């Protein structure tokens, strides 16, 4: 419920601070006194867009702040979803700066207007005679029926299942689309894969093949160089090994004389061991070298295949070709296994469809059961509101399609007068009748669910005294379970309120200002008497006002 409202520098309001109670609060005032300004300021709190024309003094910022007691509204989930700081006493502040920029805060944390609107819809419902579009909405009509049917838990289960069902459908469609594209590419991908498979790719083989190719391609030159090296090392007269052996023996004879000679001996001996190892390896390499034209051709062919594949796939080495082969292998495998995957997904959708239908039928059954009850309650209320011939024709039709709130199609028809025919609400009811129907529906709803604060903005326009008395009784009854505001020109309704506020204009230092004050009992008598008989109050008007208040 709205517990307090503060408005500074907005339109004709300089500085307004007012506290509100639970129950039925009445707001009255002469035409043009500024009731619409008050509603405009409240709308900004609920997320309406603002502009500089809202500022009374364009050099100062406009600040509107409202405090709500949200402890009974089950809003913690919404606060978490929108990343608001939850407080039982929630403060919403809206600021309009002289630059034209607007800022909004929930419990001192900045929020965007979309989030503020979501919260605002759960806090205050402003209803006027011209705002009845909600009434003719199928979604709203279902909300009314579901409130009476106590379908909340079933609808939550249905929503979860529907979300999962739509996710599965999306995944299936993606698979089917992928299959269409994959089939087109399958043959080509298979051809590319086979090329790479036939190449028998081995990590690091390119370097080995290139070395083998160079060896086979230069076999005679290599053999010649190895042979010369072998001779230089092994010649019995002047060979390097023979000479180095002589040097080693000479140094060995003098090694004992000094550590310097011993060091020379060790170094020469080490070199001799290394050269001897080189000699043996040259000998082995010579024995293994043979010209092999067929192997050379084979290596050359394999290298050409690798180079062509790397050029074709824009790869820098064999490891990249292996990676590409694996990717193609996956694509081909996925394409070939798509039928099984699609069949599995279709089976999951079928299971989910059956689960949805089970929940939908339960929802539909409970809706159908409460339709007669809703019809009777609405028609009874409308009789008291001066519509004795009003009738509703509400039909629930179960169909195959899954909608946001079940599988039902709703026909919500209305007949205002005898001899007429049932038609849609927007065609069968006038503006005033729609307002009374909305009042009746809100009255019924208030018995079943926790409604937000509701503000009726002159929905009693054009209504007679007796009917307005009944409207006041309905608002009073509603206020037992929720906070209700009524902006009214009718004394019969004004007298029903637990609290009474008056909007008025006054000139301060030759500047017109709008203000709002709470009236005490005596002030209420005067206000209601003026509503009955004008500014020049008669004793009978005062007596009538007292009678209404009592």
Short mmCIF file of C-alpha atoms in Angstrom, two decimals:
data_model
loop_
_atom_site.label_atom_id
_atom_site.label_comp_id
_atom_site.label_asym_id
_atom_site.label_seq_id
_atom_site.Cartn_x
_atom_site.Cartn_y
_atom_site.Cartn_z
CA UNK A 1 0.00 0.00 0.00
CA UNK A 2 0.99 3.62 -0.56
CA UNK A 3 1.91 5.09 2.83
CA UNK A 4 3.24 8.51 1.85
CA UNK A 5 3.77 10.76 -1.15
CA UNK A 6 6.09 13.75 -1.51
CA UNK A 7 6.06 16.03 -4.57
CA UNK A 8 8.40 18.98 -5.06
CA UNK A 9 8.50 21.43 -7.96
CA UNK A 10 6.03 19.56 -10.18
CA UNK A 11 3.53 21.47 -12.39
CA UNK A 12 1.54 23.69 -9.96
CA UNK A 13 2.81 21.84 -6.90
CA UNK A 14 5.56 23.61 -5.00
CA UNK A 15 6.00 21.27 -2.06
CA UNK A 16 3.48 18.62 -1.06
CA UNK A 17 3.86 15.98 1.65
CA UNK A 18 0.99 13.67 2.59
CA UNK A 19 0.59 10.36 4.44
CA UNK A 20 -2.05 7.75 3.61
CA UNK A 21 -3.78 4.99 5.55
CA UNK A 22 -5.20 1.65 4.57
CA UNK A 23 -8.87 1.35 3.69
CA UNK A 24 -10.83 3.72 1.44
CA UNK A 25 -9.33 7.16 0.84
CA UNK A 26 -11.42 9.83 -0.88
CA UNK A 27 -9.95 12.66 -2.95
CA UNK A 28 -12.21 15.55 -3.89
CA UNK A 29 -11.80 19.02 -5.27
CA UNK A 30 -13.28 21.44 -7.76
CA UNK A 31 -12.75 20.89 -11.46
CA UNK A 32 -9.33 22.26 -12.38
CA UNK A 33 -8.06 22.18 -8.80
CA UNK A 34 -5.24 19.84 -9.77
CA UNK A 35 -6.40 16.26 -9.28
CA UNK A 36 -4.92 15.36 -12.68
CA UNK A 37 -1.62 16.95 -11.58
CA UNK A 38 -1.59 14.68 -8.55
CA UNK A 39 -2.19 11.65 -10.75
CA UNK A 40 0.47 12.84 -13.16
CA UNK A 41 3.03 13.03 -10.39
CA UNK A 42 2.06 9.57 -9.16
CA UNK A 43 2.37 8.22 -12.73
CA UNK A 44 6.00 9.34 -12.82
CA UNK A 45 6.65 7.13 -9.80
CA UNK A 46 5.13 4.25 -11.75
CA UNK A 47 7.51 4.70 -14.70
CA UNK A 48 5.81 7.19 -17.00
CA UNK A 49 8.18 9.26 -19.16
CA UNK A 50 8.77 12.87 -18.14
CA UNK A 51 9.81 16.12 -19.79
CA UNK A 52 10.83 19.63 -18.79
CA UNK A 53 7.22 20.86 -18.88
CA UNK A 54 6.76 18.95 -15.60
CA UNK A 55 8.97 21.43 -13.74
CA UNK A 56 7.29 24.27 -11.89
CA UNK A 57 10.60 26.14 -11.55
CA UNK A 58 12.78 25.20 -14.52
CA UNK A 59 15.94 26.14 -12.61
CA UNK A 60 15.30 23.54 -9.90
CA UNK A 61 14.93 19.78 -10.12
CA UNK A 62 11.60 18.06 -9.58
CA UNK A 63 11.59 15.29 -6.96
CA UNK A 64 8.70 12.89 -6.41
CA UNK A 65 9.02 10.25 -3.72
CA UNK A 66 6.58 7.58 -2.62
CA UNK A 67 6.82 5.05 0.21
CA UNK A 68 5.08 1.69 -0.18
CA UNK A 69 4.49 -1.08 2.33
CA UNK A 70 5.11 -4.15 0.14
CA UNK A 71 5.31 -6.76 2.92
CA UNK A 72 2.09 -8.51 1.79
CA UNK A 73 2.69 -8.34 -1.97
CA UNK A 74 5.05 -11.33 -2.49
CA UNK A 75 7.46 -9.19 -4.48
CA UNK A 76 10.79 -10.65 -3.37
CA UNK A 77 11.09 -12.69 -6.57
CA UNK A 78 10.48 -9.59 -8.70
CA UNK A 79 13.00 -7.59 -6.68
CA UNK A 80 15.60 -10.33 -7.16
CA UNK A 81 14.88 -10.64 -10.89
CA UNK A 82 15.24 -6.89 -11.40
CA UNK A 83 18.20 -6.65 -8.98
CA UNK A 84 16.37 -4.29 -6.60
CA UNK A 85 17.23 -4.07 -2.90
CA UNK A 86 14.19 -5.53 -1.16
CA UNK A 87 12.78 -3.56 1.75
CA UNK A 88 9.34 -4.06 3.32
CA UNK A 89 9.05 -0.25 3.32
CA UNK A 90 10.14 0.42 -0.26
CA UNK A 91 10.96 3.97 -1.35
CA UNK A 92 10.61 4.94 -5.00
CA UNK A 93 12.08 8.30 -6.03
CA UNK A 94 11.92 10.04 -9.37
CA UNK A 95 13.99 13.11 -10.24
CA UNK A 96 13.67 15.39 -13.28
CA UNK A 97 16.67 17.65 -13.71
CA UNK A 98 16.61 21.15 -15.29
CA UNK A 99 18.65 19.66 -18.14
CA UNK A 100 15.67 17.44 -18.99
CA UNK A 101 17.32 14.25 -17.82
CA UNK A 102 15.31 11.93 -15.62
CA UNK A 103 16.49 9.52 -12.92
CA UNK A 104 14.66 6.82 -10.98
CA UNK A 105 15.62 5.05 -7.75
CA UNK A 106 14.23 2.09 -5.81
CA UNK A 107 15.51 2.09 -2.24
CA UNK A 108 18.25 4.52 -3.34
CA UNK A 109 19.51 2.20 -6.11
CA UNK A 110 19.23 3.62 -9.66
CA UNK A 111 16.83 1.73 -11.97
CA UNK A 112 15.68 2.06 -15.58
CA UNK A 113 12.11 2.98 -16.55
CA UNK A 114 11.22 -0.49 -17.85
CA UNK A 115 12.07 -2.05 -14.49
CA UNK A 116 10.23 0.75 -12.68
CA UNK A 117 7.11 0.12 -14.80
CA UNK A 118 7.21 -3.60 -13.94
CA UNK A 119 7.30 -2.77 -10.24
CA UNK A 120 4.74 0.03 -10.59
CA UNK A 121 2.18 -2.34 -12.14
CA UNK A 122 2.36 -4.45 -8.98
CA UNK A 123 1.91 -1.48 -6.65
CA UNK A 124 -0.81 0.80 -8.03
CA UNK A 125 -3.61 0.32 -10.52
CA UNK A 126 -4.94 3.69 -11.73
CA UNK A 127 -8.33 3.23 -13.32
CA UNK A 128 -10.47 5.85 -15.01
CA UNK A 129 -13.57 5.70 -17.16
CA UNK A 130 -11.38 6.02 -20.25
CA UNK A 131 -8.94 3.26 -19.25
CA UNK A 132 -10.93 0.09 -19.91
CA UNK A 133 -8.72 -1.52 -22.58
CA UNK A 134 -7.52 -3.99 -19.97
CA UNK A 135 -11.09 -5.19 -19.46
CA UNK A 136 -11.48 -6.28 -23.10
CA UNK A 137 -8.16 -8.11 -23.11
CA UNK A 138 -8.35 -11.91 -23.19
CA UNK A 139 -5.30 -12.10 -20.94
CA UNK A 140 -7.02 -10.01 -18.26
CA UNK A 141 -10.24 -12.02 -18.57
CA UNK A 142 -8.26 -15.24 -18.05
CA UNK A 143 -6.57 -13.68 -15.01
CA UNK A 144 -9.98 -13.05 -13.47
CA UNK A 145 -11.19 -16.61 -14.11
CA UNK A 146 -7.90 -18.14 -12.93
CA UNK A 147 -8.03 -16.12 -9.72
CA UNK A 148 -11.42 -17.62 -8.90
CA UNK A 149 -10.27 -21.09 -10.01
CA UNK A 150 -7.13 -20.88 -7.85
CA UNK A 151 -5.06 -21.92 -10.85
CA UNK A 152 -1.85 -20.18 -9.80
CA UNK A 153 0.21 -23.32 -9.06
CA UNK A 154 -1.03 -25.11 -12.17
CA UNK A 155 -0.25 -22.08 -14.33
CA UNK A 156 3.28 -21.89 -12.90
CA UNK A 157 3.82 -25.58 -13.71
CA UNK A 158 2.37 -25.05 -17.17
CA UNK A 159 4.63 -22.05 -17.79
CA UNK A 160 7.73 -24.09 -16.88
CA UNK A 161 6.65 -26.98 -19.12
CA UNK A 162 5.77 -24.61 -21.96
CA UNK A 163 9.19 -22.96 -21.72
CA UNK A 164 10.86 -26.37 -21.93
CA UNK A 165 8.54 -27.37 -24.81
CA UNK A 166 9.41 -24.24 -26.81
CA UNK A 167 13.11 -24.82 -26.14
CA UNK A 168 12.81 -28.36 -27.51
CA UNK A 169 10.91 -27.09 -30.54
CA UNK A 170 13.60 -24.52 -31.21
CA UNK A 171 16.31 -27.16 -30.90
CA UNK A 172 14.41 -29.45 -33.28
CA UNK A 173 14.03 -26.68 -35.84
CA UNK A 174 17.72 -25.90 -35.58
CA UNK A 175 18.48 -29.58 -36.17
CA UNK A 176 16.18 -29.69 -39.20
CA UNK A 177 17.73 -26.51 -40.60
CA UNK A 178 21.19 -27.92 -39.95
CA UNK A 179 20.18 -31.16 -41.64
CA UNK A 180 19.03 -29.27 -44.75
CA UNK A 181 22.36 -27.48 -44.97
CA UNK A 182 24.35 -30.54 -43.95
CA UNK A 183 22.82 -32.69 -46.66
CA UNK A 184 23.90 -30.14 -49.25
CA UNK A 185 27.46 -30.16 -47.90
CA UNK A 186 27.63 -33.83 -46.95
CA UNK A 187 28.95 -35.17 -50.27
CA UNK A 188 31.56 -32.47 -50.56
CA UNK A 189 32.68 -32.88 -46.95
CA UNK A 190 32.90 -36.64 -47.46
CA UNK A 191 35.06 -36.14 -50.57
CA UNK A 192 37.40 -33.79 -48.69
CA UNK A 193 37.56 -36.19 -45.75
CA UNK A 194 38.41 -39.15 -47.98
CA UNK A 195 41.23 -37.17 -49.57
CA UNK A 196 42.75 -36.50 -46.17
CA UNK A 197 42.20 -40.07 -44.97
CA UNK A 198 43.87 -41.48 -48.10
CA UNK A 199 46.86 -39.19 -47.50
CA UNK A 200 47.51 -41.19 -44.31
CA UNK A 201 48.58 -38.09 -42.40
CA UNK A 202 51.15 -38.56 -39.63
CA UNK A 203 52.21 -35.82 -37.23
CA UNK A 204 55.73 -34.57 -38.11
CA UNK A 205 56.10 -36.73 -41.21
CA UNK A 206 56.58 -33.78 -43.56
CA UNK A 207 60.01 -32.93 -42.16
CA UNK A 208 61.12 -36.59 -42.25
CA UNK A 209 59.97 -36.94 -45.86
CA UNK A 210 61.70 -33.75 -46.91
CA UNK A 211 64.98 -34.96 -45.35
CA UNK A 212 64.62 -38.35 -47.04
CA UNK A 213 63.91 -36.68 -50.36
CA UNK A 214 67.02 -34.50 -50.13
CA UNK A 215 69.13 -37.55 -49.27
CA UNK A 216 67.81 -39.71 -52.12
CA UNK A 217 67.96 -36.84 -54.58
CA UNK A 218 71.67 -36.16 -53.77
CA UNK A 219 72.84 -39.73 -53.12
CA UNK A 220 75.98 -39.70 -55.32
CA UNK A 221 77.30 -36.44 -53.92
CA UNK A 222 76.67 -37.58 -50.35
CA UNK A 223 78.44 -40.91 -50.96
CA UNK A 224 81.44 -39.09 -52.47
CA UNK A 225 81.76 -36.70 -49.51
CA UNK A 226 81.41 -39.50 -46.99
CA UNK A 227 84.03 -41.59 -48.83
CA UNK A 228 86.57 -38.76 -48.85
CA UNK A 229 85.93 -38.14 -45.17
CA UNK A 230 86.36 -41.85 -44.46
CA UNK A 231 89.70 -41.92 -46.26
CA UNK A 232 90.99 -38.85 -44.48
CA UNK A 233 90.18 -40.38 -41.15
CA UNK A 234 91.41 -43.96 -41.81
CA UNK A 235 94.56 -43.68 -44.02
CA UNK A 236 97.35 -45.71 -42.37
CA UNK A 237 100.06 -43.20 -43.27
CA UNK A 238 98.53 -39.75 -43.04
CA UNK A 239 95.04 -40.45 -41.74
CA UNK A 240 93.67 -38.17 -39.04
CA UNK A 241 93.04 -41.05 -36.65
CA UNK A 242 96.61 -42.34 -37.13
CA UNK A 243 98.12 -38.89 -36.57
CA UNK A 244 95.92 -38.21 -33.54
CA UNK A 245 96.88 -41.59 -32.06
CA UNK A 246 100.57 -40.66 -32.42
CA UNK A 247 99.96 -37.31 -30.72
CA UNK A 248 98.06 -39.03 -27.90
CA UNK A 249 100.93 -41.51 -27.29
CA UNK A 250 103.52 -38.73 -27.22
CA UNK A 251 101.53 -36.71 -24.70
CA UNK A 252 100.92 -39.80 -22.61
CA UNK A 253 104.72 -40.17 -22.13
CA UNK A 254 105.00 -36.66 -20.63
CA UNK A 255 101.64 -36.42 -18.85
CA UNK A 256 103.19 -37.38 -15.54
CA UNK A 257 105.56 -34.40 -15.60
CA UNK A 258 102.94 -31.67 -15.31
CA UNK A 259 99.20 -31.18 -14.99
CA UNK A 260 99.36 -29.05 -18.13
CA UNK A 261 100.62 -32.02 -20.19
CA UNK A 262 98.13 -34.29 -18.54
CA UNK A 263 95.33 -31.89 -19.49
CA UNK A 264 96.54 -31.83 -23.12
CA UNK A 265 96.64 -35.63 -23.12
CA UNK A 266 93.05 -35.86 -21.82
CA UNK A 267 91.73 -33.40 -24.39
CA UNK A 268 93.43 -35.19 -27.32
CA UNK A 269 92.22 -38.53 -26.00
CA UNK A 270 88.65 -37.16 -25.81
CA UNK A 271 88.91 -35.84 -29.37
CA UNK A 272 90.23 -39.18 -30.55
CA UNK A 273 87.24 -40.95 -28.97
CA UNK A 274 84.80 -38.51 -30.68
CA UNK A 275 86.55 -38.86 -34.06
CA UNK A 276 86.57 -42.59 -33.74
CA UNK A 277 82.80 -42.46 -33.15
CA UNK A 278 82.38 -40.19 -36.20
CA UNK A 279 84.46 -42.62 -38.24
CA UNK A 280 82.27 -45.57 -37.27
CA UNK A 281 79.07 -43.61 -38.06
CA UNK A 282 80.43 -42.60 -41.49
CA UNK A 283 81.19 -46.25 -42.11
CA UNK A 284 77.63 -47.25 -41.17
CA UNK A 285 76.11 -44.43 -43.27
CA UNK A 286 78.16 -45.42 -46.30
CA UNK A 287 76.97 -49.01 -46.03
CA UNK A 288 73.33 -47.85 -45.81
CA UNK A 289 73.45 -45.50 -48.77
CA UNK A 290 72.03 -46.89 -51.96
CA UNK A 291 70.35 -45.18 -54.86
CA UNK A 292 66.59 -45.97 -54.86
CA UNK A 293 64.78 -44.20 -57.73
CA UNK A 294 61.44 -45.81 -56.91
CA UNK A 295 61.57 -44.67 -53.25
CA UNK A 296 62.60 -41.20 -54.40
CA UNK A 297 59.57 -41.08 -56.65
CA UNK A 298 57.35 -42.33 -53.84
CA UNK A 299 58.61 -39.67 -51.39
CA UNK A 300 58.30 -36.97 -54.00
CA UNK A 301 54.73 -38.01 -54.74
CA UNK A 302 53.78 -37.99 -51.03
CA UNK A 303 55.31 -34.53 -50.54
CA UNK A 304 53.37 -33.19 -53.53
CA UNK A 305 50.16 -34.60 -52.07
CA UNK A 306 50.88 -32.92 -48.74
CA UNK A 307 51.73 -29.58 -50.35
CA UNK A 308 48.58 -29.69 -52.51
CA UNK A 309 46.41 -30.49 -49.48
CA UNK A 310 47.99 -27.69 -47.42
CA UNK A 311 47.40 -25.24 -50.27
CA UNK A 312 43.82 -26.46 -50.74
CA UNK A 313 42.93 -26.17 -47.04
CA UNK A 314 45.14 -23.13 -46.38
CA UNK A 315 47.13 -25.08 -43.78
CA UNK A 316 50.70 -24.39 -42.73
CA UNK A 317 51.66 -27.94 -41.79
CA UNK A 318 50.45 -31.53 -41.45
CA UNK A 319 49.19 -30.97 -37.87
CA UNK A 320 46.70 -28.39 -39.20
CA UNK A 321 45.60 -30.85 -41.90
CA UNK A 322 44.98 -33.47 -39.19
CA UNK A 323 42.87 -30.95 -37.26
CA UNK A 324 40.84 -30.18 -40.40
CA UNK A 325 40.40 -33.91 -41.04
CA UNK A 326 39.03 -34.40 -37.51
CA UNK A 327 36.59 -31.49 -37.97
CA UNK A 328 35.38 -32.93 -41.28
CA UNK A 329 35.07 -36.33 -39.64
CA UNK A 330 32.83 -34.79 -36.95
CA UNK A 331 30.69 -33.00 -39.55
CA UNK A 332 30.20 -36.11 -41.62
CA UNK A 333 29.48 -38.19 -38.51
CA UNK A 334 26.96 -35.65 -37.21
CA UNK A 335 25.22 -35.52 -40.58
CA UNK A 336 25.01 -39.30 -40.74
CA UNK A 337 23.65 -39.51 -37.17
CA UNK A 338 21.18 -36.59 -37.51
CA UNK A 339 18.20 -38.84 -38.19
CA UNK A 340 18.65 -40.53 -34.81
CA UNK A 341 19.17 -37.18 -33.05
CA UNK A 342 16.07 -35.69 -34.70
CA UNK A 343 13.99 -38.75 -33.83
CA UNK A 344 15.13 -38.51 -30.20
CA UNK A 345 14.25 -34.79 -30.08
CA UNK A 346 10.81 -35.48 -31.59
CA UNK A 347 10.23 -38.12 -28.93
CA UNK A 348 11.15 -35.62 -26.20
CA UNK A 349 8.70 -33.10 -27.70
CA UNK A 350 5.95 -35.72 -27.77
CA UNK A 351 6.53 -36.49 -24.08
CA UNK A 352 6.50 -32.79 -23.22
CA UNK A 353 3.33 -32.30 -25.30
CA UNK A 354 1.52 -34.97 -23.29
CA UNK A 355 2.67 -33.37 -20.00
CA UNK A 356 1.40 -29.98 -21.18
CA UNK A 357 -1.96 -31.43 -22.20
CA UNK A 358 -2.42 -33.05 -18.79
CA UNK A 359 -1.80 -29.73 -17.01
CA UNK A 360 -3.87 -27.79 -19.56
CA UNK A 361 -6.89 -30.03 -19.05
CA UNK A 362 -6.69 -29.55 -15.29
CA UNK A 363 -6.54 -25.77 -15.78
CA UNK A 364 -9.43 -25.86 -18.25
CA UNK A 365 -11.58 -28.03 -15.96
CA UNK A 366 -11.14 -25.67 -13.00
CA UNK A 367 -11.88 -22.66 -15.22
CA UNK A 368 -15.10 -24.20 -16.51
CA UNK A 369 -16.18 -24.99 -12.96
CA UNK A 370 -15.94 -21.36 -11.78
CA UNK A 371 -17.47 -19.68 -14.84
CA UNK A 372 -21.08 -19.97 -13.52
CA UNK A 373 -19.93 -18.57 -10.17
CA UNK A 374 -18.17 -15.59 -11.82
CA UNK A 375 -21.16 -14.94 -14.08
CA UNK A 376 -23.54 -14.92 -11.13
CA UNK A 377 -21.38 -12.65 -8.99
CA UNK A 378 -20.83 -10.09 -11.75
CA UNK A 379 -24.47 -9.96 -12.76
CA UNK A 380 -25.57 -9.56 -9.12
CA UNK A 381 -23.18 -6.64 -8.59
CA UNK A 382 -24.23 -4.97 -11.85
CA UNK A 383 -27.90 -5.14 -10.82
CA UNK A 384 -26.97 -3.00 -7.82
CA UNK A 385 -25.06 -0.67 -10.13
CA UNK A 386 -28.10 0.13 -12.23
CA UNK A 387 -27.66 -2.52 -14.90
CA UNK A 388 -30.53 -4.94 -14.06
CA UNK A 389 -30.53 -6.62 -17.47
CA UNK A 390 -26.79 -7.14 -17.74
CA UNK A 391 -25.81 -10.70 -18.69
CA UNK A 392 -22.52 -12.42 -19.41
CA UNK A 393 -21.94 -15.36 -21.70
CA UNK A 394 -18.58 -16.88 -20.83
CA UNK A 395 -17.43 -19.98 -22.72
CA UNK A 396 -14.20 -21.96 -22.38
CA UNK A 397 -13.17 -23.92 -25.48
CA UNK A 398 -10.28 -26.39 -25.25
CA UNK A 399 -8.17 -26.51 -28.43
CA UNK A 400 -4.95 -28.12 -29.66
CA UNK A 401 -2.79 -25.00 -29.63
CA UNK A 402 -0.62 -24.14 -26.64
CA UNK A 403 -1.17 -20.56 -25.51
CA UNK A 404 0.69 -18.62 -22.82
CA UNK A 405 -1.79 -19.69 -20.14
CA UNK A 406 -3.11 -23.02 -21.38
CA UNK A 407 -4.98 -24.52 -24.29
CA UNK A 408 -8.22 -22.63 -23.80
CA UNK A 409 -9.85 -20.10 -26.06
CA UNK A 410 -12.14 -17.73 -24.20
CA UNK A 411 -15.37 -16.18 -25.39
CA UNK A 412 -16.32 -13.37 -22.97
CA UNK A 413 -19.53 -11.85 -24.29
CA UNK A 414 -21.89 -9.29 -22.78
CA UNK A 415 -25.49 -8.22 -23.13
CA UNK A 416 -26.50 -4.88 -21.57
CA UNK A 417 -30.21 -4.72 -22.38
CA UNK A 418 -33.12 -7.03 -23.01
CA UNK A 419 -33.83 -7.80 -26.64
CA UNK A 420 -30.23 -7.30 -27.66
CA UNK A 421 -27.64 -9.88 -28.65
CA UNK A 422 -24.47 -10.96 -26.95
CA UNK A 423 -21.35 -9.27 -28.24
CA UNK A 424 -17.76 -8.47 -27.29
CA UNK A 425 -17.46 -6.11 -24.33
CA UNK A 426 -15.99 -3.27 -26.38
CA UNK A 427 -19.00 -3.42 -28.74
CA UNK A 428 -21.74 -4.23 -26.24
CA UNK A 429 -20.99 -1.78 -23.41
CA UNK A 430 -20.67 2.01 -23.23
CA UNK A 431 -17.82 3.75 -21.46
CA UNK A 432 -19.82 4.19 -18.28
CA UNK A 433 -20.97 0.57 -18.38
CA UNK A 434 -17.40 -0.63 -18.89
CA UNK A 435 -16.35 1.32 -15.80
CA UNK A 436 -19.05 -0.35 -13.73
CA UNK A 437 -18.12 -3.77 -15.14
CA UNK A 438 -14.47 -3.14 -14.23
CA UNK A 439 -15.52 -2.10 -10.73
CA UNK A 440 -17.54 -5.30 -10.42
CA UNK A 441 -14.63 -7.44 -11.64
CA UNK A 442 -12.12 -5.74 -9.33
CA UNK A 443 -14.57 -6.21 -6.48
CA UNK A 444 -14.82 -9.94 -7.18
CA UNK A 445 -11.03 -10.26 -7.62
CA UNK A 446 -10.35 -8.57 -4.28
CA UNK A 447 -11.99 -11.53 -2.56
CA UNK A 448 -9.57 -14.01 -4.11
CA UNK A 449 -6.16 -12.38 -4.63
CA UNK A 450 -4.07 -9.59 -3.12
CA UNK A 451 -4.61 -6.70 -5.52
CA UNK A 452 -2.31 -3.68 -5.64
CA UNK A 453 -3.52 -0.31 -4.42
CA UNK A 454 -6.31 0.77 -6.78
CA UNK A 455 -7.17 4.35 -7.62
CA UNK A 456 -10.54 4.98 -9.24
CA UNK A 457 -10.37 8.25 -11.13
CA UNK A 458 -13.91 9.63 -11.47
CA UNK A 459 -15.34 6.33 -12.73
CA UNK A 460 -18.63 7.49 -11.20
CA UNK A 461 -19.06 10.23 -13.81
CA UNK A 462 -22.64 10.33 -15.09
CA UNK A 463 -23.93 7.96 -12.40
CA UNK A 464 -27.06 8.69 -10.39
CA UNK A 465 -27.11 9.20 -6.64
CA UNK A 466 -28.48 5.78 -5.71
CA UNK A 467 -26.09 3.92 -8.01
CA UNK A 468 -23.17 6.01 -6.78
CA UNK A 469 -24.14 4.96 -3.26
CA UNK A 470 -23.88 1.31 -4.33
CA UNK A 471 -20.52 2.02 -6.03
CA UNK A 472 -19.30 3.53 -2.79
CA UNK A 473 -20.42 0.43 -0.90
CA UNK A 474 -18.46 -1.78 -3.30
CA UNK A 475 -15.32 0.34 -2.90
CA UNK A 476 -15.77 0.27 0.86
CA UNK A 477 -16.10 -3.53 0.80
CA UNK A 478 -12.96 -3.81 -1.35
CA UNK A 479 -11.03 -1.61 1.07
CA UNK A 480 -11.36 -4.29 3.76
CA UNK A 481 -8.68 -6.34 1.99
CA UNK A 482 -6.77 -3.66 0.04
CA UNK A 483 -6.03 0.05 -0.19
CA UNK A 484 -8.54 1.93 -2.35
CA UNK A 485 -8.51 5.55 -3.54
CA UNK A 486 -11.48 7.21 -5.18
CA UNK A 487 -11.28 10.58 -6.91
CA UNK A 488 -14.91 11.60 -7.02
CA UNK A 489 -17.38 14.46 -7.47
CA UNK A 490 -20.20 12.56 -5.78
CA UNK A 491 -20.99 13.20 -2.09
CA UNK A 492 -22.50 9.73 -1.65
CA UNK A 493 -19.11 8.15 -2.45
CA UNK A 494 -17.08 10.82 -0.65
CA UNK A 495 -18.94 10.08 2.58
CA UNK A 496 -17.90 6.39 2.50
CA UNK A 497 -14.18 7.04 2.95
CA UNK A 498 -12.11 6.24 5.99
CA UNK A 499 -9.92 9.22 5.04
CA UNK A 500 -10.82 12.29 3.00
CA UNK A 501 -8.34 14.52 1.13
CA UNK A 502 -9.08 17.73 -0.69
CA UNK A 503 -7.19 19.07 -3.71
CA UNK A 504 -7.33 22.85 -4.01
CA UNK A 505 -5.60 25.79 -5.64
CA UNK A 506 -4.38 28.86 -3.80
CA UNK A 507 -2.40 31.95 -4.77
CA UNK A 508 0.83 32.45 -2.82
CA UNK A 509 2.77 35.64 -3.62
CA UNK A 510 0.73 35.95 -6.82
CA UNK A 511 1.68 32.42 -7.88
CA UNK A 512 -0.97 29.72 -8.19
CA UNK A 513 -0.22 26.53 -6.34
CA UNK A 514 -1.97 23.17 -6.02
CA UNK A 515 -2.12 21.50 -2.62
CA UNK A 516 -3.60 18.45 -0.96
CA UNK A 517 -4.78 18.31 2.66
CA UNK A 518 -6.44 15.71 4.87
CA UNK A 519 -9.85 16.86 6.13
CA UNK A 520 -11.01 16.36 9.70
CA UNK A 521 -14.61 15.45 10.52
CA UNK A 522 -15.94 19.00 10.54
CA UNK A 523 -14.07 19.88 7.35
CA UNK A 524 -15.55 16.80 5.69
CA UNK A 525 -19.04 17.99 6.59
CA UNK A 526 -18.34 21.33 4.91
CA UNK A 527 -16.78 19.68 1.82
CA UNK A 528 -19.63 17.20 1.34
CA UNK A 529 -22.23 19.92 1.94
CA UNK A 530 -20.59 22.03 -0.79
CA UNK A 531 -20.62 18.99 -3.09
CA UNK A 532 -24.35 18.71 -2.40
CA UNK A 533 -25.39 22.33 -2.64
CA UNK A 534 -22.54 24.50 -3.88
CA UNK A 535 -20.40 27.08 -2.09
CA UNK A 536 -23.46 28.76 -0.51
CA UNK A 537 -24.29 25.92 1.84
CA UNK A 538 -27.83 25.59 3.16
CA UNK A 539 -28.67 24.11 6.51
CA UNK A 540 -30.33 21.21 4.71
CA UNK A 541 -27.10 20.52 2.78
CA UNK A 542 -25.14 20.47 6.02
CA UNK A 543 -27.74 18.20 7.62
CA UNK A 544 -27.62 15.92 4.58
CA UNK A 545 -23.81 15.86 4.71
CA UNK A 546 -23.90 14.85 8.39
CA UNK A 547 -26.45 12.18 7.58
CA UNK A 548 -24.26 10.76 4.81
CA UNK A 549 -21.22 10.70 7.09
CA UNK A 550 -23.18 8.94 9.81
#
